[in-house]
Tab-separated table of N, CA and C in Angstrom:
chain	number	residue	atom	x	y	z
A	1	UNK	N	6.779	-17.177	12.596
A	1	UNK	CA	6.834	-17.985	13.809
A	1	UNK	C	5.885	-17.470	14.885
A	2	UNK	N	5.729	-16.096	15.115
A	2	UNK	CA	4.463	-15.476	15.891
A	2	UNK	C	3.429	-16.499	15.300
A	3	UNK	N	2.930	-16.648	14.473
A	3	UNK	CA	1.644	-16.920	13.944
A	3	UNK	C	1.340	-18.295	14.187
A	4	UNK	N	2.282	-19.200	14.151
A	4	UNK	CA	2.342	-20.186	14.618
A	4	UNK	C	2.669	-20.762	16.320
A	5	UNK	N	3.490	-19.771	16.854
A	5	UNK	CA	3.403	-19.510	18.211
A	5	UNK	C	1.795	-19.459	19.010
A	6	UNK	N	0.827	-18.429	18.321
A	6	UNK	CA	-0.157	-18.173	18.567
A	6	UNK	C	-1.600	-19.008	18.660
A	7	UNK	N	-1.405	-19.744	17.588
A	7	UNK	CA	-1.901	-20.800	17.159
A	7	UNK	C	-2.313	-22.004	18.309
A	8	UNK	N	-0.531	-22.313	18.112
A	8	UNK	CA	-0.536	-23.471	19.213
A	8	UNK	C	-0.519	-23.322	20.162
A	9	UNK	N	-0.726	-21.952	20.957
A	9	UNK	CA	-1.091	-21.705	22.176
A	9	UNK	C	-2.591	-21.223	22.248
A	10	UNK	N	-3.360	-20.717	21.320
A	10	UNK	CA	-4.727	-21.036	21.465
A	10	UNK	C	-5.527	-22.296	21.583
A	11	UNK	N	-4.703	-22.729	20.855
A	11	UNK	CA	-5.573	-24.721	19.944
A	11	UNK	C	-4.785	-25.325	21.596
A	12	UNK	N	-3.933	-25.576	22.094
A	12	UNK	CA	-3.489	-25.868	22.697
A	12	UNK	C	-4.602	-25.453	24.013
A	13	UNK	N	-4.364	-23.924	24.477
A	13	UNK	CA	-4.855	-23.827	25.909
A	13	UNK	C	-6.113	-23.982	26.173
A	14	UNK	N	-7.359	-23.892	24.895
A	14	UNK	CA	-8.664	-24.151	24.972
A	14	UNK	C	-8.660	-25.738	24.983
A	15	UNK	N	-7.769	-26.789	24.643
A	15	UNK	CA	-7.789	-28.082	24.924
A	15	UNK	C	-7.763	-28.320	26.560
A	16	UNK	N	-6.988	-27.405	26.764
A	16	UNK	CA	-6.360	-27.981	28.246
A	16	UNK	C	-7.445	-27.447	29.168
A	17	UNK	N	-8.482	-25.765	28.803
A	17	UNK	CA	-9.285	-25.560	29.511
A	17	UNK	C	-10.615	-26.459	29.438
A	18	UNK	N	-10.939	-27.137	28.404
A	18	UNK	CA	-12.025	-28.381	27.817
A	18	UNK	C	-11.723	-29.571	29.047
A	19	UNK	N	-10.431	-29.850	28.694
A	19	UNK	CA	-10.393	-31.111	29.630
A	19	UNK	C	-10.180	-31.077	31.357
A	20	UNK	N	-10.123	-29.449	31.743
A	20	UNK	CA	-9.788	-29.241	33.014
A	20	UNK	C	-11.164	-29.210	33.677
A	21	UNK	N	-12.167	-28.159	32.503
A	21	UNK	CA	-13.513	-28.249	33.027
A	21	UNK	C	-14.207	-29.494	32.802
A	22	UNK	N	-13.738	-30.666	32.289
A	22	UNK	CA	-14.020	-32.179	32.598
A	22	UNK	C	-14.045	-32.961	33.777
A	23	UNK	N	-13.009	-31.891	34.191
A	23	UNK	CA	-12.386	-33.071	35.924
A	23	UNK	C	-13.535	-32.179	37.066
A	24	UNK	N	-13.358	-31.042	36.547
A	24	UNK	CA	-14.344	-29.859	37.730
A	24	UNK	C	-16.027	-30.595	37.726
A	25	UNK	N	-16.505	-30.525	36.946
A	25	UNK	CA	-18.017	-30.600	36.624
A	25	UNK	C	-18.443	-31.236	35.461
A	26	UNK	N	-19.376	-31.610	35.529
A	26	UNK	CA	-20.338	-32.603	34.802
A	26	UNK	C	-20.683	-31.664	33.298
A	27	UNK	N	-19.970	-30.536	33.039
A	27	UNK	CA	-20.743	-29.326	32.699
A	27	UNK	C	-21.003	-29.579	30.868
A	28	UNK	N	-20.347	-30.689	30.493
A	28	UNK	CA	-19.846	-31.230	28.860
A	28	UNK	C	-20.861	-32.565	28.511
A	29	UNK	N	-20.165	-33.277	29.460
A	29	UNK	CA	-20.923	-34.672	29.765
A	29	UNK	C	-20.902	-35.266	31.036
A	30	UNK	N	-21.985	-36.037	31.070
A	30	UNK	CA	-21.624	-36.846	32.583
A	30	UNK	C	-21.511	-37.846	32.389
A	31	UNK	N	-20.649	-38.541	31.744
A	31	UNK	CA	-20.447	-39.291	31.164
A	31	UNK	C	-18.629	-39.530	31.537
A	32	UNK	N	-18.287	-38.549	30.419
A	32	UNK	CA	-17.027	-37.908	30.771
A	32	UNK	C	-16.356	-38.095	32.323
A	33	UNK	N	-17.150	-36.839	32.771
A	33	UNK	CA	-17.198	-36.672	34.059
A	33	UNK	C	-16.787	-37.627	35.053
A	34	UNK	N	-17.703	-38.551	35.095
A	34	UNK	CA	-18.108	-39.978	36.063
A	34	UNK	C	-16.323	-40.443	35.343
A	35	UNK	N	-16.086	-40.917	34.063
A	35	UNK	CA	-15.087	-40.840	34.069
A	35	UNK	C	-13.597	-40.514	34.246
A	36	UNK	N	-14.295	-39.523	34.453
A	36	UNK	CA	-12.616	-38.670	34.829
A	36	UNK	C	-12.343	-38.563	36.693
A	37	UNK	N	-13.349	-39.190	37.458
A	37	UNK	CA	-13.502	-39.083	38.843
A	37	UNK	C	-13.234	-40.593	38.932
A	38	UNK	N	-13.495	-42.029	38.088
A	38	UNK	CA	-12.326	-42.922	38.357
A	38	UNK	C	-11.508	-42.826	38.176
A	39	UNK	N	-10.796	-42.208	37.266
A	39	UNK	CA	-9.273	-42.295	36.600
A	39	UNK	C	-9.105	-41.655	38.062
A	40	UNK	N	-9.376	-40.276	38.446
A	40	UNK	CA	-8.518	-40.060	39.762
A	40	UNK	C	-8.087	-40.821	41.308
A	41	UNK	N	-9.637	-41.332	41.327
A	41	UNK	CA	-9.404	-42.315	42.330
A	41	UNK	C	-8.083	-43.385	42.195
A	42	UNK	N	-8.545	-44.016	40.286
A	42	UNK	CA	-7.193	-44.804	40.575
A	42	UNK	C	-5.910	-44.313	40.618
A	43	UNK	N	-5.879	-43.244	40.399
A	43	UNK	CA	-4.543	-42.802	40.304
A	43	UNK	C	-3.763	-42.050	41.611
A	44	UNK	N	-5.071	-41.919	42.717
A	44	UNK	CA	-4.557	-41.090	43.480
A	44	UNK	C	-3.538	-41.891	44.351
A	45	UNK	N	-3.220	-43.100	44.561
A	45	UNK	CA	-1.925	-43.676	45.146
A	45	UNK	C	-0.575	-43.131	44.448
A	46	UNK	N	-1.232	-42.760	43.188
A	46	UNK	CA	0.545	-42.843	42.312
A	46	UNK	C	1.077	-41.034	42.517
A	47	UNK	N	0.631	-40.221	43.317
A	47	UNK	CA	0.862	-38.787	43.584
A	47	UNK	C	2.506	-38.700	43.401
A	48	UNK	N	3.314	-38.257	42.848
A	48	UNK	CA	4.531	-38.278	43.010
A	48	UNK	C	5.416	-38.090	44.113
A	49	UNK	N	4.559	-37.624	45.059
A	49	UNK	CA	5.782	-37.096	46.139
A	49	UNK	C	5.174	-38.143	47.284
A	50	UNK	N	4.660	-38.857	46.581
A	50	UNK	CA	3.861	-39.943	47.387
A	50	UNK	C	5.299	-41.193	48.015
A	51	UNK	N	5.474	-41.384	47.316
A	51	UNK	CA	7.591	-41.868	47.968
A	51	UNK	C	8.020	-41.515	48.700
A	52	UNK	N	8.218	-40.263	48.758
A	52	UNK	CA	9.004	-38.951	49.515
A	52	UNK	C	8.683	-38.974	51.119
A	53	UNK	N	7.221	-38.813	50.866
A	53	UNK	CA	6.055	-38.109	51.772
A	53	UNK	C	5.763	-39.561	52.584
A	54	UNK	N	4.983	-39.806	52.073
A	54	UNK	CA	4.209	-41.238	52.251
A	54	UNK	C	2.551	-41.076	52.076
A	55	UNK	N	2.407	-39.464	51.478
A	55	UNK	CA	1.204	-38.868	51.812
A	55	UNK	C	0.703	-38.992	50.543
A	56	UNK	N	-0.698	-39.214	50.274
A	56	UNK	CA	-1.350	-39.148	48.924
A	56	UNK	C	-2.495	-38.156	49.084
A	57	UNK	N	-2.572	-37.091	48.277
A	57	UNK	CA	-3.910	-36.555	48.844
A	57	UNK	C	-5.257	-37.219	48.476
A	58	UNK	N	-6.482	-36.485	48.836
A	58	UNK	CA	-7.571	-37.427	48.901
A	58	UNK	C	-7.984	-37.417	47.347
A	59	UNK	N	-8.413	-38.015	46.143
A	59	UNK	CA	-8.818	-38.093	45.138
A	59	UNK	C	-9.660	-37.155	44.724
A	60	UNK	N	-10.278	-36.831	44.599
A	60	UNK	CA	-11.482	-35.897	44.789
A	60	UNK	C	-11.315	-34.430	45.021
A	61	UNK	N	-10.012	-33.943	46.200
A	61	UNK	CA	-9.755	-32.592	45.911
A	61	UNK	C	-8.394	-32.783	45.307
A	62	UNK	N	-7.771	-33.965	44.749
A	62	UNK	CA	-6.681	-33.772	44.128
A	62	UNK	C	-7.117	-33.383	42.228
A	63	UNK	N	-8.284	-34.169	42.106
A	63	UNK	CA	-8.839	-34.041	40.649
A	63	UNK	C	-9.099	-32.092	40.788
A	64	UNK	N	-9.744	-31.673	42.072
A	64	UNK	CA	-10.353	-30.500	41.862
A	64	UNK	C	-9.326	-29.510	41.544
A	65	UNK	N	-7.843	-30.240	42.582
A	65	UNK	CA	-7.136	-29.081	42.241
A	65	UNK	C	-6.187	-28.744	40.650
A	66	UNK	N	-6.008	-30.315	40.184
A	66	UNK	CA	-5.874	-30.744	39.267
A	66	UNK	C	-6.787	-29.733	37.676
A	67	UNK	N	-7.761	-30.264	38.209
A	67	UNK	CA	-8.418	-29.606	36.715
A	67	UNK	C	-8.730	-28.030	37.125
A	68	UNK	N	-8.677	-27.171	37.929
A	68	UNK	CA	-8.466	-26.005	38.272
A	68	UNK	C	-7.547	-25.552	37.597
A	69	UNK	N	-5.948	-26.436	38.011
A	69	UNK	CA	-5.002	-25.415	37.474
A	69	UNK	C	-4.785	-25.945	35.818
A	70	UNK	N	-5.809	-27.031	35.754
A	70	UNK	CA	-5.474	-27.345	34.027
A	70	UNK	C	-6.040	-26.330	33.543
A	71	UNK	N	-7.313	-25.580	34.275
A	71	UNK	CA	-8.435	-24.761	33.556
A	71	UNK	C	-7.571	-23.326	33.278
A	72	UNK	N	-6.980	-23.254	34.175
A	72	UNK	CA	-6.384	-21.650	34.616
A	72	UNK	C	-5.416	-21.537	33.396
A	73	UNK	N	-4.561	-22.594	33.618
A	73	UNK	CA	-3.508	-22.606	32.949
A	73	UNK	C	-3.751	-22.862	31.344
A	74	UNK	N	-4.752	-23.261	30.859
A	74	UNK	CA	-4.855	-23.561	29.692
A	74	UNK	C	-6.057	-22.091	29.392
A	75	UNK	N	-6.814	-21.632	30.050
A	75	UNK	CA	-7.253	-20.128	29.820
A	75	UNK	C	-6.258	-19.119	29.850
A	76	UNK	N	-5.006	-19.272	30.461
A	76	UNK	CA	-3.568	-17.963	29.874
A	76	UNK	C	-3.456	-18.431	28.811
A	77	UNK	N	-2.908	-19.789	28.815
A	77	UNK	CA	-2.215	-19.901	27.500
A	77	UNK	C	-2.834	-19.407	26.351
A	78	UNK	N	-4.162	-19.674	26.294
A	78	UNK	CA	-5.058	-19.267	24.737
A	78	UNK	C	-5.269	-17.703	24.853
A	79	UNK	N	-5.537	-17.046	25.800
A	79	UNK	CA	-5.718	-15.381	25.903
A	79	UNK	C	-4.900	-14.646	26.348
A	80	UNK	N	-3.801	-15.063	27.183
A	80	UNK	CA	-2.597	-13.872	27.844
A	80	UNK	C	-1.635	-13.820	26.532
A	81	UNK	N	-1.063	-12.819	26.943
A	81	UNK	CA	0.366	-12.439	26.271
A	81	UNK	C	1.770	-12.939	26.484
A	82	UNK	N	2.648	-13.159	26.159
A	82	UNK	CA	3.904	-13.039	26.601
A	82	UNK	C	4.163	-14.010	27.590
A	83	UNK	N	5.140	-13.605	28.878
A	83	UNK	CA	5.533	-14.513	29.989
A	83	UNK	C	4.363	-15.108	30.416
A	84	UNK	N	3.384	-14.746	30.641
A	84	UNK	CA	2.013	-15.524	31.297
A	84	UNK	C	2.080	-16.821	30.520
A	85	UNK	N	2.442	-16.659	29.173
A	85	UNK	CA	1.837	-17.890	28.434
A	85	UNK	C	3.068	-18.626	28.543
A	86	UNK	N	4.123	-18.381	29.133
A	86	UNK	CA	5.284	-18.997	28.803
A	86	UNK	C	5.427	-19.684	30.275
A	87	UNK	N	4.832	-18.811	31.340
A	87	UNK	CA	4.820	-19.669	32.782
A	87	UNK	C	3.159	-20.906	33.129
A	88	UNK	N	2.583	-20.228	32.236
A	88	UNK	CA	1.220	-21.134	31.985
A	88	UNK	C	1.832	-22.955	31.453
A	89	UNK	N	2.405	-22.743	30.114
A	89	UNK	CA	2.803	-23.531	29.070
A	89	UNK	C	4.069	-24.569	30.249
A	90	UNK	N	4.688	-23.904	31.229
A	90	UNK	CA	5.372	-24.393	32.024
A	90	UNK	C	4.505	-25.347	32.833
A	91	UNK	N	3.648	-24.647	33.345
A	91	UNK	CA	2.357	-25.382	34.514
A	91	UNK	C	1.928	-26.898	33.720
A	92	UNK	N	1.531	-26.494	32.552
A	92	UNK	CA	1.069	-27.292	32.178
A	92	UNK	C	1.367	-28.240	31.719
A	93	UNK	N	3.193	-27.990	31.292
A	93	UNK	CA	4.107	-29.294	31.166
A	93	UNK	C	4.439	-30.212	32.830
A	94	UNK	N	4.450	-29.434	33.813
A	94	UNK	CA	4.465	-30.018	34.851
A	94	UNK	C	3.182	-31.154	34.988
A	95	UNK	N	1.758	-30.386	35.039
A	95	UNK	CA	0.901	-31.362	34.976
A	95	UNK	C	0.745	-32.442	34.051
A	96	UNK	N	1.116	-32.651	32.762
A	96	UNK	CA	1.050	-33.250	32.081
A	96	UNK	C	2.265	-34.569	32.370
A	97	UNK	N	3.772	-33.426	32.980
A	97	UNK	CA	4.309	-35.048	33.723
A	97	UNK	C	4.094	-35.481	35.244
A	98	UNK	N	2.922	-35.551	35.328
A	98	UNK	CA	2.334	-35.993	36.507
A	98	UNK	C	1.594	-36.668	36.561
A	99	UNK	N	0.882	-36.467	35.383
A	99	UNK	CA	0.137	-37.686	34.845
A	99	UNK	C	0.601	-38.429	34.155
A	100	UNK	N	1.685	-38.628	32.959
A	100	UNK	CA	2.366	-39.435	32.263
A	100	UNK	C	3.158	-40.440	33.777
A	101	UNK	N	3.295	-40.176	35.060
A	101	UNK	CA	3.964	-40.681	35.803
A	101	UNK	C	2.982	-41.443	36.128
A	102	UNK	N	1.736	-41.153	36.789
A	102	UNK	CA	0.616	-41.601	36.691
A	102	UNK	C	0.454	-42.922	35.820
A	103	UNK	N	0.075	-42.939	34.646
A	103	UNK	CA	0.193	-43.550	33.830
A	103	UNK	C	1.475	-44.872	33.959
A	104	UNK	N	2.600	-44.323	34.248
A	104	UNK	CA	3.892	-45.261	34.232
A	104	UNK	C	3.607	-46.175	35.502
A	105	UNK	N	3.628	-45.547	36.478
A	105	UNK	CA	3.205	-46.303	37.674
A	105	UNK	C	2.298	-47.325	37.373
A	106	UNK	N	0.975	-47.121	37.002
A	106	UNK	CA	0.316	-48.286	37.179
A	106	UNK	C	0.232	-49.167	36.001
A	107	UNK	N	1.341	-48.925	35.301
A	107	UNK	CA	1.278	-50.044	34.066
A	107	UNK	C	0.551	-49.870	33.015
A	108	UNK	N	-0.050	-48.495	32.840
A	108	UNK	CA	-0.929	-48.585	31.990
A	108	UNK	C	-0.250	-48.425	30.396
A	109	UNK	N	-0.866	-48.900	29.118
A	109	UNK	CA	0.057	-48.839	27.785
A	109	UNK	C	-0.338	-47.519	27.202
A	110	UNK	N	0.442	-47.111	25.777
A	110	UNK	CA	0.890	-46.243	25.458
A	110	UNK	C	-0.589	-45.459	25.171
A	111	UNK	N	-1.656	-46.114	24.923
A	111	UNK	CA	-2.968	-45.782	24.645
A	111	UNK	C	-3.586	-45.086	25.603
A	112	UNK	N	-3.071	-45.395	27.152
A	112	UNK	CA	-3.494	-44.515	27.927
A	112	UNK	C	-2.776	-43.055	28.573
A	113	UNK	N	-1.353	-43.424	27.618
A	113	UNK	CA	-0.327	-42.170	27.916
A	113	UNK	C	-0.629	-41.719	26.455
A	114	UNK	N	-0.838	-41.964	25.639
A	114	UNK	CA	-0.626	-41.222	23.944
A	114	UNK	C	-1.099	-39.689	23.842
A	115	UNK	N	-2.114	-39.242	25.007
A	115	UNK	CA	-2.926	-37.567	24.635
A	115	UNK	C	-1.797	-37.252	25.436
A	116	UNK	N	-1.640	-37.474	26.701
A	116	UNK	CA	-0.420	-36.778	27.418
A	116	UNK	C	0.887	-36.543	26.799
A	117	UNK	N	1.658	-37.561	26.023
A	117	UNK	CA	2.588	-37.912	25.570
A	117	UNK	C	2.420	-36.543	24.076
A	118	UNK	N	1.205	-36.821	23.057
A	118	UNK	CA	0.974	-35.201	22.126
A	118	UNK	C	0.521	-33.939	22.360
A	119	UNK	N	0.222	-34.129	23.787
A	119	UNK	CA	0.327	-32.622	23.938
A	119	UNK	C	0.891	-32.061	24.852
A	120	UNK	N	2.376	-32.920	25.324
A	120	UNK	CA	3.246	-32.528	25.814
A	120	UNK	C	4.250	-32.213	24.558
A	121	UNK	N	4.191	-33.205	23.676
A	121	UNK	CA	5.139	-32.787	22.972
A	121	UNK	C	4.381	-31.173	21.838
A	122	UNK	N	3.299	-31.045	21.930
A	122	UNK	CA	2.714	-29.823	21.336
A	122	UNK	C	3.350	-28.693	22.570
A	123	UNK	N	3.216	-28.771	23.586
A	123	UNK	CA	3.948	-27.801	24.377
A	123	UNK	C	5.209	-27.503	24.286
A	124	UNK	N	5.794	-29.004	24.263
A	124	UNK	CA	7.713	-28.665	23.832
A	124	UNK	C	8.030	-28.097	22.796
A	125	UNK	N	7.006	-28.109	21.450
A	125	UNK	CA	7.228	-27.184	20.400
A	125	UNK	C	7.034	-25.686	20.680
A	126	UNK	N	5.860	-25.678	21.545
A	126	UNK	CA	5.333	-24.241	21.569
A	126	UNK	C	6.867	-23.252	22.132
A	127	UNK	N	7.383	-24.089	23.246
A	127	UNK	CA	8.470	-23.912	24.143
A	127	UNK	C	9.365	-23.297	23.126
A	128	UNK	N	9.999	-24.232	22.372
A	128	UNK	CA	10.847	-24.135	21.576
A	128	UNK	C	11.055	-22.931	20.581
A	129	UNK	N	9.720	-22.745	19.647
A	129	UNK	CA	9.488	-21.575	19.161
A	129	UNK	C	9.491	-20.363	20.184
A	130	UNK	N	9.120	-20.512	21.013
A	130	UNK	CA	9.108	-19.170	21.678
A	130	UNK	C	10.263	-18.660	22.249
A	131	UNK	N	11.212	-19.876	22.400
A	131	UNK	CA	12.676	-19.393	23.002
A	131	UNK	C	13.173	-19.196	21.031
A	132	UNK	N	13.007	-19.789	20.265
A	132	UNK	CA	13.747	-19.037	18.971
A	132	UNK	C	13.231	-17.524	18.585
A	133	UNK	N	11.719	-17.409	19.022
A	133	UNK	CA	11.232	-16.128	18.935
A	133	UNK	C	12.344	-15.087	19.865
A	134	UNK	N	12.503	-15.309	21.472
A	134	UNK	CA	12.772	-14.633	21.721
A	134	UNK	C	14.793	-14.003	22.009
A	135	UNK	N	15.113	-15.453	21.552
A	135	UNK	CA	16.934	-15.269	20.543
A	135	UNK	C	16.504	-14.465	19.925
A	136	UNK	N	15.466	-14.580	18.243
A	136	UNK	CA	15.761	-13.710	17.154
A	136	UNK	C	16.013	-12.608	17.680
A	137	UNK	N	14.272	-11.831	18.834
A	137	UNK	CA	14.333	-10.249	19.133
A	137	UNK	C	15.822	-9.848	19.918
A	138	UNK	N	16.146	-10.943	20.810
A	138	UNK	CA	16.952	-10.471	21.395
A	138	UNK	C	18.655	-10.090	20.293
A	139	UNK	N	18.969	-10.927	19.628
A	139	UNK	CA	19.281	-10.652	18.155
A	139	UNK	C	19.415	-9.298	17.418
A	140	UNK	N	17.981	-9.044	17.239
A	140	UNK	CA	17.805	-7.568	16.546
A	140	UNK	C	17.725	-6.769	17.257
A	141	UNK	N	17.570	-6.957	18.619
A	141	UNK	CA	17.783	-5.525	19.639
A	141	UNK	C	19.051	-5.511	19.310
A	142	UNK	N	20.070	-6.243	19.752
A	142	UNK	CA	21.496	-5.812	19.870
A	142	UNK	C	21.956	-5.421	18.762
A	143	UNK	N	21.743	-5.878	16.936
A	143	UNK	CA	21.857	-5.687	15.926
A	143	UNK	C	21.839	-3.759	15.839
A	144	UNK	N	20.663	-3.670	16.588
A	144	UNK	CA	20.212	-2.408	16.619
A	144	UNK	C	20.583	-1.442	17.073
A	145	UNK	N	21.273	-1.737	18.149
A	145	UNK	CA	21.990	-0.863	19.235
A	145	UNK	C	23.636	-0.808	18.532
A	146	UNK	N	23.834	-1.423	18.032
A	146	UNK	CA	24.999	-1.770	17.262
A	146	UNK	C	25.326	-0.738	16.513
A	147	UNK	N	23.995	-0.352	15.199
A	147	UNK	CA	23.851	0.578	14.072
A	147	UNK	C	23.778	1.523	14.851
A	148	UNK	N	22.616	1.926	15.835
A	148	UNK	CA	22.772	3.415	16.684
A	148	UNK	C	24.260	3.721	17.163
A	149	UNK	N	24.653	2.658	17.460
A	149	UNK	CA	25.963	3.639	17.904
A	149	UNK	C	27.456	3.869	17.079
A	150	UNK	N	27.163	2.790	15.876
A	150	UNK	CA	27.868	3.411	14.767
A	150	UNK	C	27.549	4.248	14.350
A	151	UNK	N	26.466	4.434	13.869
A	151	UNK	CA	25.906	5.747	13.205
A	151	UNK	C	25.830	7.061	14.107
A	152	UNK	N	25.612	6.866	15.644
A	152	UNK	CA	25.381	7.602	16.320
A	152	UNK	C	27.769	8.594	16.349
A	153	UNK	N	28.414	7.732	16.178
A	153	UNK	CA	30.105	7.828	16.557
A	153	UNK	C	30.216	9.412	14.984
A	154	UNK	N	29.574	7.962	13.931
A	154	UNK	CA	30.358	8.966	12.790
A	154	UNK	C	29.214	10.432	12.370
A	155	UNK	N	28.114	10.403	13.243
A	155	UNK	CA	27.475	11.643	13.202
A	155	UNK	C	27.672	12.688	14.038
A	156	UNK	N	28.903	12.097	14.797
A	156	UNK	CA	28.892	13.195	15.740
A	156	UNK	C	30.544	13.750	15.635
């Protein structure tokens, strides 16, 4: 399950750093790019706390801040260790339902939610394994402490 843990948090966070440095800069395609600076515009009415608030931020530093923390967050996930990747993998389920809301708001169909929608659910796996990873250890620590102190009673 490590190995597969690992996996899908590499394949995973170099996706999320690909498409974060999409929203930042032209640096892949400009093509892309030009693309990914309408999608924000249209989307920047649908901000979630945009209800709440009444406030939308401006498009343009919402994409910047947007694909920043996609970049950040998807560079832990593929190279950090441990909790980093587990509070990264968090970030990035947040962003991902922010845009699936995105998406809901303006009506758009499943074709324009479907990458959000698989690699959220690639995160909920990653999630998942990593909380069974860390039952098992927690598991065999106590297993362990168990034998030390039986063994530790009748050796003494």
């Amino acid at each position: 399950s490590n190995l597969a843990l690992n996996a899908i948090s590499i394949t995973v966070g170099l996706f999320f750093l690909f498409f974060g440095m999409l929203k930042l800069c032209p640096l892949f395609s400009d093509q892309l790019y030009r693309d990914m600076r309408k999608i924000f515009i249209q989307t920047a009415g649908t901000f979630p706390l945009h209800s709440i608030t009444g406030w939308a931020p401006n498009p343009h530093s919402w994409r910047r801040v947007y694909g920043s923390a996609e970049s950040v967050a998807g560079l832990l996930l593929a190279v950090c260790p441990g909790p980093i990747r587990d509070a990264s993998n968090l970030a990035l389920l947040g962003l991902l339902l922010i845009n699936l809301h995105a998406v809901w708001s303006l009506g758009q169909g499943l074709k324009e939610a479907s990458h959000g929608m698989v690699f959220g659910l690639l995160l909920l796996c990653r999630l998942v394994i990593r909380v069974q990873v860390w039952q098992r250890e927690r598991e065999l620590a106590a297993e362990t402490a168990e034998l030390e102190q039986t063994y530790g009673k009748k050796n003494s």
